[in-house]
CSV table of C-alpha atoms and ligand atoms in Angstrom, one decimal:
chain,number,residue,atom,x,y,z
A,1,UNK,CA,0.0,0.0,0.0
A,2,UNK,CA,1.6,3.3,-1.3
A,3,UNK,CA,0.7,6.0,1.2
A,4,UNK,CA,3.8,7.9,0.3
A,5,UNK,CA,1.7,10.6,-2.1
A,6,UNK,CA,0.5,11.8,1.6
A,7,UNK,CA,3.9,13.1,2.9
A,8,UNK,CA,2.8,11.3,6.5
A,9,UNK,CA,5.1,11.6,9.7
A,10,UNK,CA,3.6,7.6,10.1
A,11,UNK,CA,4.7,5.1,8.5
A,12,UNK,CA,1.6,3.1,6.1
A,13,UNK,CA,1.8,0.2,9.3
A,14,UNK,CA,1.4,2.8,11.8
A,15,UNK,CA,-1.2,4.8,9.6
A,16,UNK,CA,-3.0,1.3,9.5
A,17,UNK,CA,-3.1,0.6,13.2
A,18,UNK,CA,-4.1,4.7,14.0
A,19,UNK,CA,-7.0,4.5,11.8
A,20,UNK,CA,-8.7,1.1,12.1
A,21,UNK,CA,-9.9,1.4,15.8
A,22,UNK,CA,-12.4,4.7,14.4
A,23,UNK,CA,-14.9,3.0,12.6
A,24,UNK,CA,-16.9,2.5,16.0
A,25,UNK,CA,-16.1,5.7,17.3
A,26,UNK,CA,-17.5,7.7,14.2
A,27,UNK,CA,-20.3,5.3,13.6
A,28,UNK,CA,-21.7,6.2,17.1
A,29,UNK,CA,-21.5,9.8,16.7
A,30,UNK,CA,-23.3,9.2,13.3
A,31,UNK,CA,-26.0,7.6,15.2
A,32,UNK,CA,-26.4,10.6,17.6
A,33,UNK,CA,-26.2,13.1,15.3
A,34,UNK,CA,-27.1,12.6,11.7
A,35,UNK,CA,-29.5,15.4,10.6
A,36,UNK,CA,-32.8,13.9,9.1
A,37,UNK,CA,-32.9,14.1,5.3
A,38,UNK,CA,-35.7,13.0,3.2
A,39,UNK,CA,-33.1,10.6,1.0
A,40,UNK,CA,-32.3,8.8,4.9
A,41,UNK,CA,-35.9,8.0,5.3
A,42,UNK,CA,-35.1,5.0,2.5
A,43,UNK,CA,-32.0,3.6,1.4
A,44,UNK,CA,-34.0,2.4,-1.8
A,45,UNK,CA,-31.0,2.8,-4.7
A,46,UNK,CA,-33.0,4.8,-6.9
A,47,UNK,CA,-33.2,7.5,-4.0
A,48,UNK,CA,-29.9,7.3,-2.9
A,49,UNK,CA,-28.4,7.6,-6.9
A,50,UNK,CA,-30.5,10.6,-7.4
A,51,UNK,CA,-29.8,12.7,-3.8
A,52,UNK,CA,-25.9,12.3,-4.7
A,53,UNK,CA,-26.2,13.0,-8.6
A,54,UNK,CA,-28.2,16.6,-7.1
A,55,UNK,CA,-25.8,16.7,-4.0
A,56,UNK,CA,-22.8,17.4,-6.6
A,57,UNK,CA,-21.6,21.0,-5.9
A,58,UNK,CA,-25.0,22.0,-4.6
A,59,UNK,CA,-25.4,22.4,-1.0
A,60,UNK,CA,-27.7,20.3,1.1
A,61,UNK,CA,-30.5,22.9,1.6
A,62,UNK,CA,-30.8,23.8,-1.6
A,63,UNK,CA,-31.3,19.7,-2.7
A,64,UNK,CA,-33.9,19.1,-0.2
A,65,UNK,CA,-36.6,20.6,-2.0
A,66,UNK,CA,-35.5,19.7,-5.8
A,67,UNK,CA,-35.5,16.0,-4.5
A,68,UNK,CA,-38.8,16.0,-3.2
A,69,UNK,CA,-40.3,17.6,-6.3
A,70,UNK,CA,-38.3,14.7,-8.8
A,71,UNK,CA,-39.6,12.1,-6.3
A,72,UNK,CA,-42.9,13.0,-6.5
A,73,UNK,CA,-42.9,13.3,-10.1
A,74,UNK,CA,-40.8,10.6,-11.1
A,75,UNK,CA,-40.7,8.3,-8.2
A,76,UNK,CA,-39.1,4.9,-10.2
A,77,UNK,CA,-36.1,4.5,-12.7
A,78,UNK,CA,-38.9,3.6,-15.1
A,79,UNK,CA,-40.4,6.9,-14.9
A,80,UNK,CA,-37.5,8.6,-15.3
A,81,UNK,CA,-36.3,6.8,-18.3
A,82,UNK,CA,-39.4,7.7,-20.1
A,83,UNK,CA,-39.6,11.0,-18.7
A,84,UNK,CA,-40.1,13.8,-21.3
A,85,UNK,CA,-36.9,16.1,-21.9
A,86,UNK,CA,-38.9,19.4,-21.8
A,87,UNK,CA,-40.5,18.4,-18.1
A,88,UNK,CA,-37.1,16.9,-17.0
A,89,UNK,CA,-35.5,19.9,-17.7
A,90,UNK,CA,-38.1,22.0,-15.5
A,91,UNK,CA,-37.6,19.7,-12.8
A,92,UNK,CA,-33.9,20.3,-12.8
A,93,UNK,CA,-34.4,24.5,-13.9
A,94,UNK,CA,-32.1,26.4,-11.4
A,95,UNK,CA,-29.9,23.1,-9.9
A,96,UNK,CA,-27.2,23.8,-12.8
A,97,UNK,CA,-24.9,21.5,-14.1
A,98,UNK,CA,-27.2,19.9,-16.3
A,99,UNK,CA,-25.2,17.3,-18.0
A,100,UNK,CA,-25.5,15.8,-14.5
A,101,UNK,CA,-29.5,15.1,-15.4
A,102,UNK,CA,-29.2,13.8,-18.9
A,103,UNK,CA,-26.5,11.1,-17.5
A,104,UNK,CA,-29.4,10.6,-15.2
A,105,UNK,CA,-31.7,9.5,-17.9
A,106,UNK,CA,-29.4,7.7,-20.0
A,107,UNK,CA,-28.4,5.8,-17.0
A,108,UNK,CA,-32.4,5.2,-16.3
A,109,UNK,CA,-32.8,3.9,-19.7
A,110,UNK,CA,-29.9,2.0,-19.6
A,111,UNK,CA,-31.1,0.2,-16.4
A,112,UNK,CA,-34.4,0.0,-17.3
A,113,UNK,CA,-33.3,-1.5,-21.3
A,114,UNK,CA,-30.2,-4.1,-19.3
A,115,UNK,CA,-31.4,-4.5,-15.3
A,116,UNK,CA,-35.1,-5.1,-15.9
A,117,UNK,CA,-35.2,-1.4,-13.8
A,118,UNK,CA,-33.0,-1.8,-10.7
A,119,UNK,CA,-29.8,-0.5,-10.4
A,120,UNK,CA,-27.4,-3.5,-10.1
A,121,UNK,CA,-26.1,-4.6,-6.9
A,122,UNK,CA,-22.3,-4.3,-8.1
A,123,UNK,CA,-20.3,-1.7,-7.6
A,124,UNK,CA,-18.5,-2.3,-11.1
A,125,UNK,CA,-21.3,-2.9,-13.2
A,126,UNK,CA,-22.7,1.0,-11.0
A,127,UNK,CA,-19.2,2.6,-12.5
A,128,UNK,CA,-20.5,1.6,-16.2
A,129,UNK,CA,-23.7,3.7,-15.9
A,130,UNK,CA,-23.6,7.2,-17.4
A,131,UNK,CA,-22.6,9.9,-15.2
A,132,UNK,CA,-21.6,7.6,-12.3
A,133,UNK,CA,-18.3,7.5,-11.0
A,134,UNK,CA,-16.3,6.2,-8.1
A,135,UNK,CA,-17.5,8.5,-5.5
A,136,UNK,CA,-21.2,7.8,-6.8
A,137,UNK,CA,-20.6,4.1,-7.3
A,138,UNK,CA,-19.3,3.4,-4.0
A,139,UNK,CA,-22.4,5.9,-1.9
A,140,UNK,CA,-25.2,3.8,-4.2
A,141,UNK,CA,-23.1,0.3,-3.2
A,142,UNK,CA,-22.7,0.6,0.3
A,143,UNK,CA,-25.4,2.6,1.4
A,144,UNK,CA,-28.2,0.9,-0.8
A,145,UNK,CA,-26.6,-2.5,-1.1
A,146,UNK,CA,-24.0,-2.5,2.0
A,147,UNK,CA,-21.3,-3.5,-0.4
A,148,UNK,CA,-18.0,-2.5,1.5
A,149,UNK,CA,-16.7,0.1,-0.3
A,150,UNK,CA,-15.6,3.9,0.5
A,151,UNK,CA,-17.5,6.6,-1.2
A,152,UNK,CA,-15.2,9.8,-0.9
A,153,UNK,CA,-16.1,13.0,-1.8
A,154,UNK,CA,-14.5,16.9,-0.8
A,155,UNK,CA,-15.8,16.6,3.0
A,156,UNK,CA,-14.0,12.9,3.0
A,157,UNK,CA,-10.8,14.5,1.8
A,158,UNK,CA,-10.8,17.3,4.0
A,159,UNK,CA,-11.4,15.1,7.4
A,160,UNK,CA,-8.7,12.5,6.3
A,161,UNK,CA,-5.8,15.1,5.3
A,162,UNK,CA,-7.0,16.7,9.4
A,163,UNK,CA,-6.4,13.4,10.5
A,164,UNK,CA,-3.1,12.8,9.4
A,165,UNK,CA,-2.1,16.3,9.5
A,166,UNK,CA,-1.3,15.6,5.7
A,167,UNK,CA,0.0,18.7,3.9
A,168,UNK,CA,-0.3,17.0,0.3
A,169,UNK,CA,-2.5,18.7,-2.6
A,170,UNK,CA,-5.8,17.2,-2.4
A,171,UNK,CA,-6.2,18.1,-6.0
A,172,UNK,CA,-3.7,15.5,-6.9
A,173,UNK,CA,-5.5,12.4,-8.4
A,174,UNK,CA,-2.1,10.3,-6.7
A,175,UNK,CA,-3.0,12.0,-3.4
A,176,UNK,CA,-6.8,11.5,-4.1
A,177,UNK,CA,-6.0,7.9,-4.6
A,178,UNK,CA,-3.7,7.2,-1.2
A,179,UNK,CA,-6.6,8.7,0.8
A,180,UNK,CA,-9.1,6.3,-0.9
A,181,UNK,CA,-6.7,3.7,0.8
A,182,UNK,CA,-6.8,5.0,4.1
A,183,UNK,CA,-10.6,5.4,4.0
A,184,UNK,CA,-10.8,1.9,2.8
A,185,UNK,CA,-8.8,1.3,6.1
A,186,UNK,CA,-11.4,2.8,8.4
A,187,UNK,CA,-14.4,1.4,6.8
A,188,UNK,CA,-16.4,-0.8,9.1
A,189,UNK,CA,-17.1,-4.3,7.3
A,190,UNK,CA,-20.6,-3.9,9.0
A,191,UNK,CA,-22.0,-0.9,8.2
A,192,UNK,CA,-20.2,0.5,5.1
A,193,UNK,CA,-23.4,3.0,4.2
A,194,UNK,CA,-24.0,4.4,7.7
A,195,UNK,CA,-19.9,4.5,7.7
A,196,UNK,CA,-19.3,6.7,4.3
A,197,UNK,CA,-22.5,8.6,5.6
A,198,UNK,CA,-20.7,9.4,8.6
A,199,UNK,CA,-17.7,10.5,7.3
A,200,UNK,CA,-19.5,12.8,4.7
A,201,UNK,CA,-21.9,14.2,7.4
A,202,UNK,CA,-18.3,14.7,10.0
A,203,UNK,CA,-16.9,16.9,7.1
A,204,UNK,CA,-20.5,19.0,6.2
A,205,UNK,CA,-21.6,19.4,9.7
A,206,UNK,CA,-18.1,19.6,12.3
A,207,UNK,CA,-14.5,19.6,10.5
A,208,UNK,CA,-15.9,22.4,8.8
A,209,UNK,CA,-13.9,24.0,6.1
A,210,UNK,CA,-12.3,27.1,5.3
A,211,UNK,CA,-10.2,27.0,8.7
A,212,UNK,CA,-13.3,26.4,11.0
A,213,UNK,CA,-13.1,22.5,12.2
A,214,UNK,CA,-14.9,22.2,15.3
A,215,UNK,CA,-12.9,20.2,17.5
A,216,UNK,CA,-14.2,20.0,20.4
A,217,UNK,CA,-17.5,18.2,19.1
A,218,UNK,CA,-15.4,15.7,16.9
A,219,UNK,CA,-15.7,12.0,17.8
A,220,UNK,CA,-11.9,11.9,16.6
A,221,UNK,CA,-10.5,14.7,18.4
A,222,UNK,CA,-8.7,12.1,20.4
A,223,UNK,CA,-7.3,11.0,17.8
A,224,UNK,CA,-6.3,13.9,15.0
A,225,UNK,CA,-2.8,14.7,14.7
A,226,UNK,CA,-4.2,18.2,13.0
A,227,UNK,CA,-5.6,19.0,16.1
A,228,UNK,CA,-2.8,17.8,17.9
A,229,UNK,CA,0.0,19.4,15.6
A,230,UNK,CA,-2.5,22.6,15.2
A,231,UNK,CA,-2.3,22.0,11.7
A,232,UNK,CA,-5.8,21.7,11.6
A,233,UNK,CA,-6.9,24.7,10.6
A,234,UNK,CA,-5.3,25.0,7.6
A,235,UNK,CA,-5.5,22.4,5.8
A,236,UNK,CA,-6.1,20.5,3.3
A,237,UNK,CA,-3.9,21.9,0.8
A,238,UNK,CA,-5.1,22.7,-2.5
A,239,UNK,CA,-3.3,24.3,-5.5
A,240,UNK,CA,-5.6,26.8,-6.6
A,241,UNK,CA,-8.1,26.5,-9.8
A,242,UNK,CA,-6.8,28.3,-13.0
A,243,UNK,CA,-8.4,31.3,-13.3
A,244,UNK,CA,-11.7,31.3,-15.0
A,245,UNK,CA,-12.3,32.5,-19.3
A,246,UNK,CA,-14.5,35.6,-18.9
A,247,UNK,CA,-17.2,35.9,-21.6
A,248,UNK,CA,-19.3,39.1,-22.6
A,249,UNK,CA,-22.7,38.7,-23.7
A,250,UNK,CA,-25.2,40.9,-24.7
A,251,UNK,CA,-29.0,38.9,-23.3
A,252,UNK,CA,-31.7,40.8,-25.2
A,253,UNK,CA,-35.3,40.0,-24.7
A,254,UNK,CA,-37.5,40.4,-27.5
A,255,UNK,CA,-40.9,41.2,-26.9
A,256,UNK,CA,-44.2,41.1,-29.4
A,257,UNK,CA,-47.6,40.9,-28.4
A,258,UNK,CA,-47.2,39.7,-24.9
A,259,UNK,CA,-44.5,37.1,-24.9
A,260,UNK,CA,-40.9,37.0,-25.1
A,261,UNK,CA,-38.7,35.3,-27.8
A,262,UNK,CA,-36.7,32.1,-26.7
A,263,UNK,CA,-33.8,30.2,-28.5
A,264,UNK,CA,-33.2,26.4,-27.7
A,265,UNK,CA,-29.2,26.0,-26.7
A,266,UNK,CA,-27.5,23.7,-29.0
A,267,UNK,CA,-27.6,19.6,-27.7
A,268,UNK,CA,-24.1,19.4,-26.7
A,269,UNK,CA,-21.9,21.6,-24.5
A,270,UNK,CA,-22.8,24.2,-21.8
A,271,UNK,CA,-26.0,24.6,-20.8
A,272,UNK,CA,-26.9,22.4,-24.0
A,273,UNK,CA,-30.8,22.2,-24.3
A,274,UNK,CA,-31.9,24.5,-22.3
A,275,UNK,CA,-33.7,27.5,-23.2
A,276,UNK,CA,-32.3,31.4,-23.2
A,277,UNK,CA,-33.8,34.7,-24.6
A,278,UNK,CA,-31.3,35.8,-27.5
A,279,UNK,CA,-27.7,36.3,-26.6
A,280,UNK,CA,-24.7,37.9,-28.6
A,281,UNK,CA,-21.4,37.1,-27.6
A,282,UNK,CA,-20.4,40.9,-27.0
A,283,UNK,CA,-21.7,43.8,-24.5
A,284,UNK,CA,-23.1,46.3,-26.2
A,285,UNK,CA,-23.7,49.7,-24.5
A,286,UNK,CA,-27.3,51.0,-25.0
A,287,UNK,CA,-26.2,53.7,-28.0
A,288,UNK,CA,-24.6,50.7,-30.0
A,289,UNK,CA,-27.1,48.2,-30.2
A,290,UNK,CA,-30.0,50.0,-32.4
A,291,UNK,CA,-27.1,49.7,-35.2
A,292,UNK,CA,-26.5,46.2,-34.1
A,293,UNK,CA,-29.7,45.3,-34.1
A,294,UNK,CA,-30.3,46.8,-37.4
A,295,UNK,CA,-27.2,44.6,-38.9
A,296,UNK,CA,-28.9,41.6,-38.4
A,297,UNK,CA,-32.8,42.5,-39.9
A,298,UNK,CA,-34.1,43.5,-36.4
A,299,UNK,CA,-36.1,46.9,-36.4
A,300,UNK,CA,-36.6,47.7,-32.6
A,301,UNK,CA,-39.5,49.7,-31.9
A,302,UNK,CA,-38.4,50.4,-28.7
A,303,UNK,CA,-35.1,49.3,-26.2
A,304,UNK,CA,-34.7,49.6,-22.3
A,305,UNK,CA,-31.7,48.3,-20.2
A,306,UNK,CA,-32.6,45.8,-18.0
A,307,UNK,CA,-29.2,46.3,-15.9
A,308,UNK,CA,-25.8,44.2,-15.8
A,309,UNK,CA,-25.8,40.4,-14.3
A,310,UNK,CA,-23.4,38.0,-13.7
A,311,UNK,CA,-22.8,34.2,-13.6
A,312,UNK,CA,-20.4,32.2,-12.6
A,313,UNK,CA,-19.6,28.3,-13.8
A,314,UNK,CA,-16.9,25.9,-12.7
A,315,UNK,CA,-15.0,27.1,-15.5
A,316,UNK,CA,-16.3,30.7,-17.0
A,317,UNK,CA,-17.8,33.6,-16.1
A,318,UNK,CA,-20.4,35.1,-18.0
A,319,UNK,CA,-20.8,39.2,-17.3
A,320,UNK,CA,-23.7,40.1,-18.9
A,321,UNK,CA,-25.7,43.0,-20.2
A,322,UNK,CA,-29.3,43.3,-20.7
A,323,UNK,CA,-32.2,45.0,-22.7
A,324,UNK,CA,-35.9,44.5,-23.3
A,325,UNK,CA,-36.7,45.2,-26.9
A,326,UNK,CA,-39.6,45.8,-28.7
A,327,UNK,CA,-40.2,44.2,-32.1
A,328,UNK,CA,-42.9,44.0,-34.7
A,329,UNK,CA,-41.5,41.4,-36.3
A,330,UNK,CA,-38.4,39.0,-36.0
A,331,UNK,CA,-36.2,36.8,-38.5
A,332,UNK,CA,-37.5,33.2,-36.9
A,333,UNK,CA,-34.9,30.6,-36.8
A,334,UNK,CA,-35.2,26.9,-35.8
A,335,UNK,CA,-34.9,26.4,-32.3
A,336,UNK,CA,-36.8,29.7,-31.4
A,337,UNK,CA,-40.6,30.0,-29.7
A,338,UNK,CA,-42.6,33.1,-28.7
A,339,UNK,CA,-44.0,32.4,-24.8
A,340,UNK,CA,-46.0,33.8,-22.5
A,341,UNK,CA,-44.2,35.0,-19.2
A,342,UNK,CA,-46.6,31.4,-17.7
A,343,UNK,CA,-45.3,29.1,-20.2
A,344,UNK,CA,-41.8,30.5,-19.1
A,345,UNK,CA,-42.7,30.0,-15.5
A,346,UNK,CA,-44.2,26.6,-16.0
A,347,UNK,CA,-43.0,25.0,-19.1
A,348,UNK,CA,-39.5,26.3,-20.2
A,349,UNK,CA,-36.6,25.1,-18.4
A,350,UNK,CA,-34.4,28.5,-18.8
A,351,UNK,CA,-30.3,28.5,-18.2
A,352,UNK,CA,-30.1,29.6,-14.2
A,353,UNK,CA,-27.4,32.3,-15.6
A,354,UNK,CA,-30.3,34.2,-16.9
A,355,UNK,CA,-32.0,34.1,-14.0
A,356,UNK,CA,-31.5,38.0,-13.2
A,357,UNK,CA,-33.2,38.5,-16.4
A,358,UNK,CA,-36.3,35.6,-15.9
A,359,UNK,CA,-37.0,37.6,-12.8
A,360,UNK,CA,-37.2,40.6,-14.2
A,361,UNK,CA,-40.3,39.5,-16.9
A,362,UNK,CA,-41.9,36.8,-14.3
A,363,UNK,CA,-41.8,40.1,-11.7
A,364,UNK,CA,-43.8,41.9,-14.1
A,365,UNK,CA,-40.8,44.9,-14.3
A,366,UNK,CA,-41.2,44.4,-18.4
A,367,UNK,CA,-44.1,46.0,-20.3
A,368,UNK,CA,-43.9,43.5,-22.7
A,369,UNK,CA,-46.1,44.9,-25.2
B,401,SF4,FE1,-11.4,17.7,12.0
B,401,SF4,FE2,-10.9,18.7,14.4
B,401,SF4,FE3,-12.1,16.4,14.1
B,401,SF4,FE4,-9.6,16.6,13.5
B,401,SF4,S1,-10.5,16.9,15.5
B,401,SF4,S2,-11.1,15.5,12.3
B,401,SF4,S3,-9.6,18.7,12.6
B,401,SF4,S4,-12.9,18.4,13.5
């Protein structure tokens, strides 16, 4: 076992006998003190798949009520394979990363068209699924299935390199690896779900991060050599992200008659269909856009700023400029519909970057005619 990537004071046999005593320790905290989530009140696989799919860089309170909604509406894999893309989408409207949902469904098909519907109880045959991966894999095996396997995500990482008082680069896929090893290590036999559960729910809830562990609550404290080192605090380590692409954009919605004009985004790539009012990849102050406008075959019959927004994705920022335009008519491609403020609220699933803007018309601050 190569724990070397971890740049330990122990050596892997030490590291082996430190960690193997805290399964019990954690596990009876967990039982204590695990907050009651609506994906906890059954360990069904379908349930516990979806809560971690949505749980994927969005926060716990904001997943609650998105899961409740896709359970109501869709409460099997069946129903989710067959769901339509349009109401899909509006289930999913605001929790971003959408590629995450359309792995969903393929996955769903997939299960429904080779597992007869149930997610198989096999940790390798759960990697092979769209969209799953290790992390994923391992949380639907052992918690569903109580296959003994670890499931680590951020929190996981975070608690372990405390632990160890391990200054490596939790960025590093070697380093990532070696602390897979040492949560493997920990896990208890017995409970593997409740175990990877516990862990998670120690790193969300007390070895908090951004230099705010809670020590004196931990079931480990006893045993942390980042509390005992005062290390704590600042770790993990992390080489920082390269710095994000900034893009312009121009968001313009057209109005006629009472309803707005919406394009579909293309099927692959950010965002990829989804709907957005018209964009140009520029940001045009309020003087140059009548001209611009005029370029491309659009005759405004009236413009109004709608104020600057800005969103932000793993990898890009969009800073954005917008107007409410006025039109008689409008050169109609494929891809593009006239709706009604409703049909936006209830139908179209629109990009959550634009949500400054969807605010604006479904708050009634446009005329609109
Ligand atoms: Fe984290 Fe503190 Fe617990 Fe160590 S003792 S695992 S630093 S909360």
């Amino acid at each position: 076992m190569d724990l070397s990537p971890l740049q330990l004071s122990l050596s892997s046999a030490q590291v082996q006998k430190k960690v193997a005593s805290l399964a019990p320790l954690l596990l009876a905290w967990y039982d204590q003190n695990k907050r009651e989530l609506p994906w906890r009140q059954d360990n069904s696989a379908y349930r516990v798949w979806v809560s971690e799919i949505m749980l994927q860089q969005t926060r716990v309170a904001a997943v609650i009520p998105y899961f409740e909604r896709f359970m109501q509406a869709l409460p099997t894999v069946q129903a989710l394979a067959q769901a339509d893309e349009t109401a899909l989408a509006k289930l999913w409207e605001g929790l971003g990363y959408y590629s995450r949902m359309r792995n969903l469904q393929k996955a769903a098909q997939k299960v429904v068209s080779d597992y007869n519907g149930v997610l198989p109880n096999d940790y390798e045959a759960l990697l092979k699924l769209p969209g799953i991966g290790e992390y994923t894999a391992g949380a639907v095996a052992s918690i569903a299935y109580g296959i003994a396997v670890a499931a680590v995500d951020g929190n996981v990482y975070r608690v372990l390199a405390r632990l160890l008082s391990s200054p490596a680069d939790i960025a590093l896929p070697k380093v990532k690896q070696a602390f897979k090893l040492v949560d493997e290590l920990m896990l208890s036999p017995t409970r593997p779900g409740d175990f990877n559960q516990a862990m998670m729910e120690l790193g969300a809830t007390v070895c908090l991060p951004n230099t705010a562990p809670n020590c004196p609550v931990c079931p480990l404290s006893a045993h942390c050599l980042g509390l005992k080192n005062k290390t704590a605090a600042a770790l993990p380590n992390k080489s920082p992200k390269k710095p994000r692409r900034i893009e312009q954009k121009t968001v313009v919605l057209f109005c006629k008659g009472g309803k707005v004009l919406l394009q579909k985004r293309p099927p692959k790539g950010l965002l990829a269909g989804l709907w957005e009012f018209i964009m140009f990849d520029d940001f045009l102050q309020p003087e140059e856009l009548p001209a611009y406008l005029e370029q491309k075959g659009i005759k405004p019959l009236s413009i109004s700023a709608l104020g600057q927004a800005k969103h932000i994705f793993s990898h890009v920022e969009w800073h954005m400029t917008g107007y409410e335009v006025q039109v008689n008519d409008f050169p109609l491609r494929a891809g593009m519909v006239w709706a009604t403020p409703e049909e936006i609220g209830s139908t179209y699933a629109i990009a959550s970057a634009l949500n400054a803007y969807k605010q604006a018309l479904l708050s009634s601050q446009l005329s609109l005619f």
